[in-house]
mmCIF file of C-alpha atoms in Angstrom:
data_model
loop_
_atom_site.group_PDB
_atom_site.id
_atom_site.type_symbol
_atom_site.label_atom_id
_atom_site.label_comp_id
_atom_site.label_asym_id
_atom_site.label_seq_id
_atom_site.Cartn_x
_atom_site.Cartn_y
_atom_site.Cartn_z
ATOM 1 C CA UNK H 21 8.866 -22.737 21.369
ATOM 2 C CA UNK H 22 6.234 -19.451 21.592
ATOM 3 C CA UNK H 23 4.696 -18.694 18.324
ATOM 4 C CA UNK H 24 3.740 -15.107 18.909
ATOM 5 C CA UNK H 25 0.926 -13.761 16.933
ATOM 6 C CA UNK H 26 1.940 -11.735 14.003
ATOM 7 C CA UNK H 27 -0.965 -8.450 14.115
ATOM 8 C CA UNK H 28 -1.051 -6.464 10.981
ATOM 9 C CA UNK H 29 -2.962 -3.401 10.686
ATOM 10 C CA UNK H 30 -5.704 -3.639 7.881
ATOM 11 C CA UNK H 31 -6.336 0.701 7.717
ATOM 12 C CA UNK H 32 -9.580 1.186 5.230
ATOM 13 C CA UNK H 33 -13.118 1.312 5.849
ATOM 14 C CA UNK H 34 -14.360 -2.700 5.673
ATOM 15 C CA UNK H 35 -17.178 -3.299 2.996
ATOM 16 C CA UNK H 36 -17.808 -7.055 2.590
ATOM 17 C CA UNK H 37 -18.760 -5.992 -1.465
ATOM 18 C CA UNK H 38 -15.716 -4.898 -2.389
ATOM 19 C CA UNK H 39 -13.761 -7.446 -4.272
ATOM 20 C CA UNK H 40 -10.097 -6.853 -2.446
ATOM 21 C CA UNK H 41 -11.502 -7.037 1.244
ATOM 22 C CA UNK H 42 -12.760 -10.477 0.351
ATOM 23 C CA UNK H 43 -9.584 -11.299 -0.735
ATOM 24 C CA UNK H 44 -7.434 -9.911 2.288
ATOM 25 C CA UNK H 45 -8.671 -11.946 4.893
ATOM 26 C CA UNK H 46 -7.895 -15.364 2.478
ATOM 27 C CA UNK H 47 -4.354 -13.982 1.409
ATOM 28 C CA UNK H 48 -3.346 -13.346 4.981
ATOM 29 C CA UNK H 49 -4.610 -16.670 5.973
ATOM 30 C CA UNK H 50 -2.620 -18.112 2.892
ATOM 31 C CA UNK H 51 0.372 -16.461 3.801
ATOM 32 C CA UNK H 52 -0.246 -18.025 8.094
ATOM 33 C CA UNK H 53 -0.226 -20.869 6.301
ATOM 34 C CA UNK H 54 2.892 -20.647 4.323
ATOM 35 C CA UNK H 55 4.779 -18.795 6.836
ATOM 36 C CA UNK H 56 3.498 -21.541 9.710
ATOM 37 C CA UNK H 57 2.745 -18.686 11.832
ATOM 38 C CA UNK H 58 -0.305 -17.118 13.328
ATOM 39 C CA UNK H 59 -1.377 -13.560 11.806
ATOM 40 C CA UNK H 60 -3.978 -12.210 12.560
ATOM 41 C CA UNK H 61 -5.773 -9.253 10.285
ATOM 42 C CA UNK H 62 -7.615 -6.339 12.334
ATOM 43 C CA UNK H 63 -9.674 -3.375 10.192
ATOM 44 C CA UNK H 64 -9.002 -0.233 11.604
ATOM 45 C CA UNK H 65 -11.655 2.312 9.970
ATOM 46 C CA UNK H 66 -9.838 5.270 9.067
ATOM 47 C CA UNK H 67 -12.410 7.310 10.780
ATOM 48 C CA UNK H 68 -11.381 5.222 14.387
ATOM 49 C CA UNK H 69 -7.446 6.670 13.782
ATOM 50 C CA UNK H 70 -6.709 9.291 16.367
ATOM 51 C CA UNK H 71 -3.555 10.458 17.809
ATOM 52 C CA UNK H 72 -3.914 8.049 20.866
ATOM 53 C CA UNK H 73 -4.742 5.250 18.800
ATOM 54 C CA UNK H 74 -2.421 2.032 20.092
ATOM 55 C CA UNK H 75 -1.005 1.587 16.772
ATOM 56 C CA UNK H 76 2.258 0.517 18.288
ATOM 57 C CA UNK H 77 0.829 -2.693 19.036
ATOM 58 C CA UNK H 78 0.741 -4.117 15.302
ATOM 59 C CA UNK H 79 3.640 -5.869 14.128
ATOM 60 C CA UNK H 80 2.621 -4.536 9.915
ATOM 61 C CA UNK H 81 0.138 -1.896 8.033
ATOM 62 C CA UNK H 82 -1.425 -2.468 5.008
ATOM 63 C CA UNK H 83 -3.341 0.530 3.497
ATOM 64 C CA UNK H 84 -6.229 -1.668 1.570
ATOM 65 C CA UNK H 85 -8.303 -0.366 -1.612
ATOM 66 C CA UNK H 86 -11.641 1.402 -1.759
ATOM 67 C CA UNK H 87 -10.894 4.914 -1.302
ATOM 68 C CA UNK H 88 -11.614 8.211 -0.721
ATOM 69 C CA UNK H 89 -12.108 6.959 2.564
ATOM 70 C CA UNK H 90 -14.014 7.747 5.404
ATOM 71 C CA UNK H 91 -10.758 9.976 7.156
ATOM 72 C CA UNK H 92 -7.826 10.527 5.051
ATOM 73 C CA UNK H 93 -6.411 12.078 8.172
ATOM 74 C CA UNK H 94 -6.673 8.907 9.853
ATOM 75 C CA UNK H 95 -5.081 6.873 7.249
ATOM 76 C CA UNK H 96 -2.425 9.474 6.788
ATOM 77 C CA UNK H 97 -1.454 9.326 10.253
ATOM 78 C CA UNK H 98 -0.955 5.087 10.165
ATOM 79 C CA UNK H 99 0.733 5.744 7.220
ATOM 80 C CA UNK H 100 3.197 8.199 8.751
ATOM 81 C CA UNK H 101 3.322 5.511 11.724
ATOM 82 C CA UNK H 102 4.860 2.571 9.690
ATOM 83 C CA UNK H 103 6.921 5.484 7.587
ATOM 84 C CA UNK H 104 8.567 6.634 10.624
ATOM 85 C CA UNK H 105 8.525 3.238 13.232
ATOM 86 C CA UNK H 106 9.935 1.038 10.798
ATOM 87 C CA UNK H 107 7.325 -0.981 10.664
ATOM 88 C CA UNK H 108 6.302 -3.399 7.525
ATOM 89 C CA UNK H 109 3.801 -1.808 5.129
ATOM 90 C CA UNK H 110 2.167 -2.503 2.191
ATOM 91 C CA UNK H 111 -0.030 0.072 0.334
ATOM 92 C CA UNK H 112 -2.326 -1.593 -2.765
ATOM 93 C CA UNK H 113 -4.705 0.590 -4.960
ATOM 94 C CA UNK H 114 -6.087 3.439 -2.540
ATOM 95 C CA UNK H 115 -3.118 2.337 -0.317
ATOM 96 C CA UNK H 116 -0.452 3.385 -3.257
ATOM 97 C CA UNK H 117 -2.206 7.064 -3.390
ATOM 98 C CA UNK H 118 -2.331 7.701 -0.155
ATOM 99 C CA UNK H 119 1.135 7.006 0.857
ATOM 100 C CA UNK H 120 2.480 9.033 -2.257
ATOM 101 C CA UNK H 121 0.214 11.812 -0.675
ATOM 102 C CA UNK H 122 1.699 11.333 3.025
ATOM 103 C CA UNK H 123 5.241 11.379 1.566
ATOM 104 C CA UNK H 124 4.731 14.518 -0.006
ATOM 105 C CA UNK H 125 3.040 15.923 2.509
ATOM 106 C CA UNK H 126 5.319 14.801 5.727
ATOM 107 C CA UNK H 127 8.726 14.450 4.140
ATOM 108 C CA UNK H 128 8.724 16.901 1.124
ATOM 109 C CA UNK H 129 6.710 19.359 2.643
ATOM 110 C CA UNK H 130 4.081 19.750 0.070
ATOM 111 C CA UNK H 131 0.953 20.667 3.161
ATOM 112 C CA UNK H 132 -0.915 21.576 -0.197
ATOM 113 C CA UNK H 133 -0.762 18.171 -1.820
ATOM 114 C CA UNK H 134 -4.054 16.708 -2.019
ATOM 115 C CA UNK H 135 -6.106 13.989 -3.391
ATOM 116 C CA UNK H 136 -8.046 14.747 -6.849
ATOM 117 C CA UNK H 137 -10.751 12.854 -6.217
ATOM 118 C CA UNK H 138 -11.991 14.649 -3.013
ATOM 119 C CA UNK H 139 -10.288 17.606 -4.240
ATOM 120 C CA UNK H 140 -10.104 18.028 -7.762
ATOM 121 C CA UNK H 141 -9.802 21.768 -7.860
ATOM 122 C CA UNK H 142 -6.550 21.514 -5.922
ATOM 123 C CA UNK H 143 -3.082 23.464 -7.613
ATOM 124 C CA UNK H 144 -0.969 20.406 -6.286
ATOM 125 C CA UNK H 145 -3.267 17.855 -7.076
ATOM 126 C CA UNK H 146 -0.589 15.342 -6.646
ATOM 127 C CA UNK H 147 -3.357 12.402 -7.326
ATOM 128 C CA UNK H 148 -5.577 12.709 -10.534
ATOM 129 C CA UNK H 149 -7.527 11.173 -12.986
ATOM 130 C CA UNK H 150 -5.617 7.900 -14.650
ATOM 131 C CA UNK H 151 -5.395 8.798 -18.494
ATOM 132 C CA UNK H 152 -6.873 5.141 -19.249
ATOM 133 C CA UNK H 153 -9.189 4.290 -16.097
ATOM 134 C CA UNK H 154 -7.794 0.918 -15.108
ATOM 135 C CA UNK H 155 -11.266 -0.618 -13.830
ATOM 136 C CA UNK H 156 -11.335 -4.403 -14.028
ATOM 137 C CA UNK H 157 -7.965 -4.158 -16.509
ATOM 138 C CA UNK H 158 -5.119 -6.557 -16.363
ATOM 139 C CA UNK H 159 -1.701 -5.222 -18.088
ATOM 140 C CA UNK H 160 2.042 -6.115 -17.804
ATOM 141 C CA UNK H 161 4.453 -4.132 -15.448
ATOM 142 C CA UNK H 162 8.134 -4.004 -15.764
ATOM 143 C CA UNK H 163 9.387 -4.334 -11.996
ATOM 144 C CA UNK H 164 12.954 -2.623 -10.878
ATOM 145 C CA UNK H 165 15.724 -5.371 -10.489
ATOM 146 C CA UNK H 166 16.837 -6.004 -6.836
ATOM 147 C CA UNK H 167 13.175 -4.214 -5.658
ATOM 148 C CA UNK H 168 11.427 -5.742 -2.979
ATOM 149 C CA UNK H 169 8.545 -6.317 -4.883
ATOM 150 C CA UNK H 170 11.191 -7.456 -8.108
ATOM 151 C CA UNK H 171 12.375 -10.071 -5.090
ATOM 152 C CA UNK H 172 8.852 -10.979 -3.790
ATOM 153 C CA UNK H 173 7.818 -12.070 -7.872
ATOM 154 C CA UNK H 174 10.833 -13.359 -8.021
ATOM 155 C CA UNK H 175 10.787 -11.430 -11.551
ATOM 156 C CA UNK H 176 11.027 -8.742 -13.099
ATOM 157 C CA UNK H 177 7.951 -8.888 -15.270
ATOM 158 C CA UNK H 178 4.268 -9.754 -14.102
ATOM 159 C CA UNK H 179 0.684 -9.594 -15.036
ATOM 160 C CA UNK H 180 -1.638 -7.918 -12.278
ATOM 161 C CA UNK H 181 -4.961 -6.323 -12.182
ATOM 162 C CA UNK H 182 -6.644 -3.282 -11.265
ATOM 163 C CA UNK H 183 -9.660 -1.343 -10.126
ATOM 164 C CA UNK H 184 -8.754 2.268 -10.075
ATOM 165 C CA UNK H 185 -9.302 5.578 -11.798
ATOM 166 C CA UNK H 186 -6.368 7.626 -9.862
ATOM 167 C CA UNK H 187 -2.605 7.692 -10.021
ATOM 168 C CA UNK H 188 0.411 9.845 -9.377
ATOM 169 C CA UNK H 189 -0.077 13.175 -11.056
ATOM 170 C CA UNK H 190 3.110 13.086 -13.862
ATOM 171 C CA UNK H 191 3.822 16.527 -13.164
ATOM 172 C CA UNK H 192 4.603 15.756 -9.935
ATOM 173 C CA UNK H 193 7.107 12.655 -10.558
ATOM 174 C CA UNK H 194 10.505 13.652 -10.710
ATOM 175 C CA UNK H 195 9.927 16.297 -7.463
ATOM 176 C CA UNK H 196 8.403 13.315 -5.388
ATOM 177 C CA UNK H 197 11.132 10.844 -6.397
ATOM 178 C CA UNK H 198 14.126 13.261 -5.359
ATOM 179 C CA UNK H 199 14.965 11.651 -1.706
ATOM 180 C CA UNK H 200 14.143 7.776 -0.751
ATOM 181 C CA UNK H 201 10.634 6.981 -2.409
ATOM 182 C CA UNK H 202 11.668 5.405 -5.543
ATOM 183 C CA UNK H 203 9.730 4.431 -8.635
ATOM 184 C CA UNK H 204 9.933 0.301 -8.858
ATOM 185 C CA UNK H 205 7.489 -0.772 -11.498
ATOM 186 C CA UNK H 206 5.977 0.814 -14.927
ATOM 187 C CA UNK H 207 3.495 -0.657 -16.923
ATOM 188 C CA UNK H 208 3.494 -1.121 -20.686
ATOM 189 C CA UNK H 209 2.826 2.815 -21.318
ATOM 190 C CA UNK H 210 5.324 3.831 -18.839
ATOM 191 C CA UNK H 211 2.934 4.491 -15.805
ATOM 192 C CA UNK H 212 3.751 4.472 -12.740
ATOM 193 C CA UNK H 213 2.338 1.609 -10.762
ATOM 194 C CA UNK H 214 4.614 0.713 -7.659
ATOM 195 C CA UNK H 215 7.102 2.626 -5.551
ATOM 196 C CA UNK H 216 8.974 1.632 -2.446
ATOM 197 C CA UNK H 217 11.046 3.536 0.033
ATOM 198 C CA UNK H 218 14.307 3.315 0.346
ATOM 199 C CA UNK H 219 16.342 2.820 3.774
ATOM 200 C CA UNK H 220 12.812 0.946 5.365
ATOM 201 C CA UNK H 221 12.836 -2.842 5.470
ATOM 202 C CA UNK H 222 9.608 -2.995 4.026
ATOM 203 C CA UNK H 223 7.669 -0.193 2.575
ATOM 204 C CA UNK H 224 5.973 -1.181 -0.546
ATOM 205 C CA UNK H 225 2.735 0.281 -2.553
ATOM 206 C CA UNK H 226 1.020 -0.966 -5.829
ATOM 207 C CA UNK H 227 -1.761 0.598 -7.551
ATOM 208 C CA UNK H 228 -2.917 -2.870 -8.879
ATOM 209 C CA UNK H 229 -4.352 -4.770 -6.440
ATOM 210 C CA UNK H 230 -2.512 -8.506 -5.717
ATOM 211 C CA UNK H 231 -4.536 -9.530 -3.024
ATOM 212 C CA UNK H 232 -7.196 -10.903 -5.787
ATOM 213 C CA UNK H 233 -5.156 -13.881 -6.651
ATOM 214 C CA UNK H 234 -5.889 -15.346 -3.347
ATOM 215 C CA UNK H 235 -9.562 -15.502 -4.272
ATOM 216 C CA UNK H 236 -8.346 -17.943 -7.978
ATOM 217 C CA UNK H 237 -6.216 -19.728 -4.623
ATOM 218 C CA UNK H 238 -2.521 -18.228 -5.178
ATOM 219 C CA UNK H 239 -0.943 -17.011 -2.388
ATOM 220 C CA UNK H 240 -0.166 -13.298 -3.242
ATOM 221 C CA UNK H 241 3.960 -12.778 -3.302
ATOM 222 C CA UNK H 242 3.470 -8.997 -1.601
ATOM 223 C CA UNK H 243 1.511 -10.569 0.693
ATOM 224 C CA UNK H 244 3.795 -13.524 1.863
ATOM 225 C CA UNK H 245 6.319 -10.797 1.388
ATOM 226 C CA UNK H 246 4.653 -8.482 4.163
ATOM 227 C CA UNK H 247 3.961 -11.211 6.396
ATOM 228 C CA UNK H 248 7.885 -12.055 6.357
ATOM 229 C CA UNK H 249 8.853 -8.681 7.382
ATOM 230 C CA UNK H 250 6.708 -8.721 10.071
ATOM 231 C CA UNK H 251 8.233 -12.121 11.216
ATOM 232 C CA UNK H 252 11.523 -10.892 10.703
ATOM 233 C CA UNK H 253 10.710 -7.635 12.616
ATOM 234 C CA UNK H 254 9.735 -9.761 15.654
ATOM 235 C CA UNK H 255 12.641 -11.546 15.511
#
């Protein structure tokens, strides 16, 4: 019976010293493992994303951390891709930000909604400065029952960790949650750290960053959980 190769999009700009793109190649190979398929992982540098860019042939997307990076256009427009195709997608740290921002942008119609960090002066700043900069933190979030992600954990309360400075702006949260992108996980001050969109099979973003647990040797749940879809999806 053909195993077909599973192909999932990595979109960020590769740098071997950043903690979470050590971790992405081992957590996709866990999750080959575990799913007895073969997936295969292939960076595309946001700065390579053009409108003629193949992106059709990958089965998943994951938006990886590390950001601003190199073309927010480009990782806008794989982010639209999966949005709009269907296609399984999982958004961790810079990931989470920059789907929020191609949301607003594509579906709500906010063309003003920018990113604080490369734009800080912007009036819809819809990503700024975290109130407590989560760099190397670890904290508790409360996960929606019956979410993906609440499904993937198999819980509804975990333990993950971060490296970023940015989230959603709060004076932006009730306008962005009014259609299909829901709010899915909260940590223990009430901050938003995962959303998923409704009426997609699998659209999921974190702004903690589970891919790390494959470096201590656990297979990441999102992970496995993205790697399913993308199974399923071929099936």
């Amino acid at each position: 019976m053909e195993n077909p190769v599973i192909r999932i999009a990595l979109i960020g700009d590769h740098d071997p010293q950043v903690t979470a793109h050590q971790a992405i190649p081992v957590a996709l190979g866990m999750a080959a493992e575990h799913s007895g398929r073969n997936v295969q992982g292939q960076w595309l540098g946001t700065d390579t994303i053009r409108a003629d860019t193949p992106l059709d042939e990958f089965d998943g997307f994951w938006c990886v951390p590390a950001s601003p990076y190199r073309s927010m256009d480009g990782a806008l427009q794989a982010i639209r891709f999966a949005r709009e195709q269907q296609r399984p997608f999982l958004g961790t740290c810079g990931g989470f930000q920059h789907a929020a921002l191609e949301y607003a942008r594509n579906v709500l119609g906010w063309a003003d909604a920018e990113h604080g960090e490369t734009s800080p002066d912007a009036e819809r700043a819809l990503i700024t400065p975290l109130t407590c900069s989560l760099v190397e933190a670890v904290d508790s979030i409360h996960l929606l029952g019956g979410s993906l992600i609440a499904k993937a954990y198999e819980t509804s309360e975990i333990r993950e960790g971060y490296r970023c400075r940015y989230g959603v702006n709060p004076a932006f949260e009730q306008a962005l949650f009014q259609y299909d992108l829901q709010p899915v996980g909260h940590d223990s001050d009430e901050g938003l750290r995962a959303m998923e969109l409704k009426g997609h099979p699998f659209f999921v973003t974190t702004l903690f960053q589970p891919e790390r647990a494959a470096l201590k040797g656990i297979l990441p749940p999102l992970v496995r959980a993205l790697v399913d879809a993308c199974v399923e999806r071929r099936s």
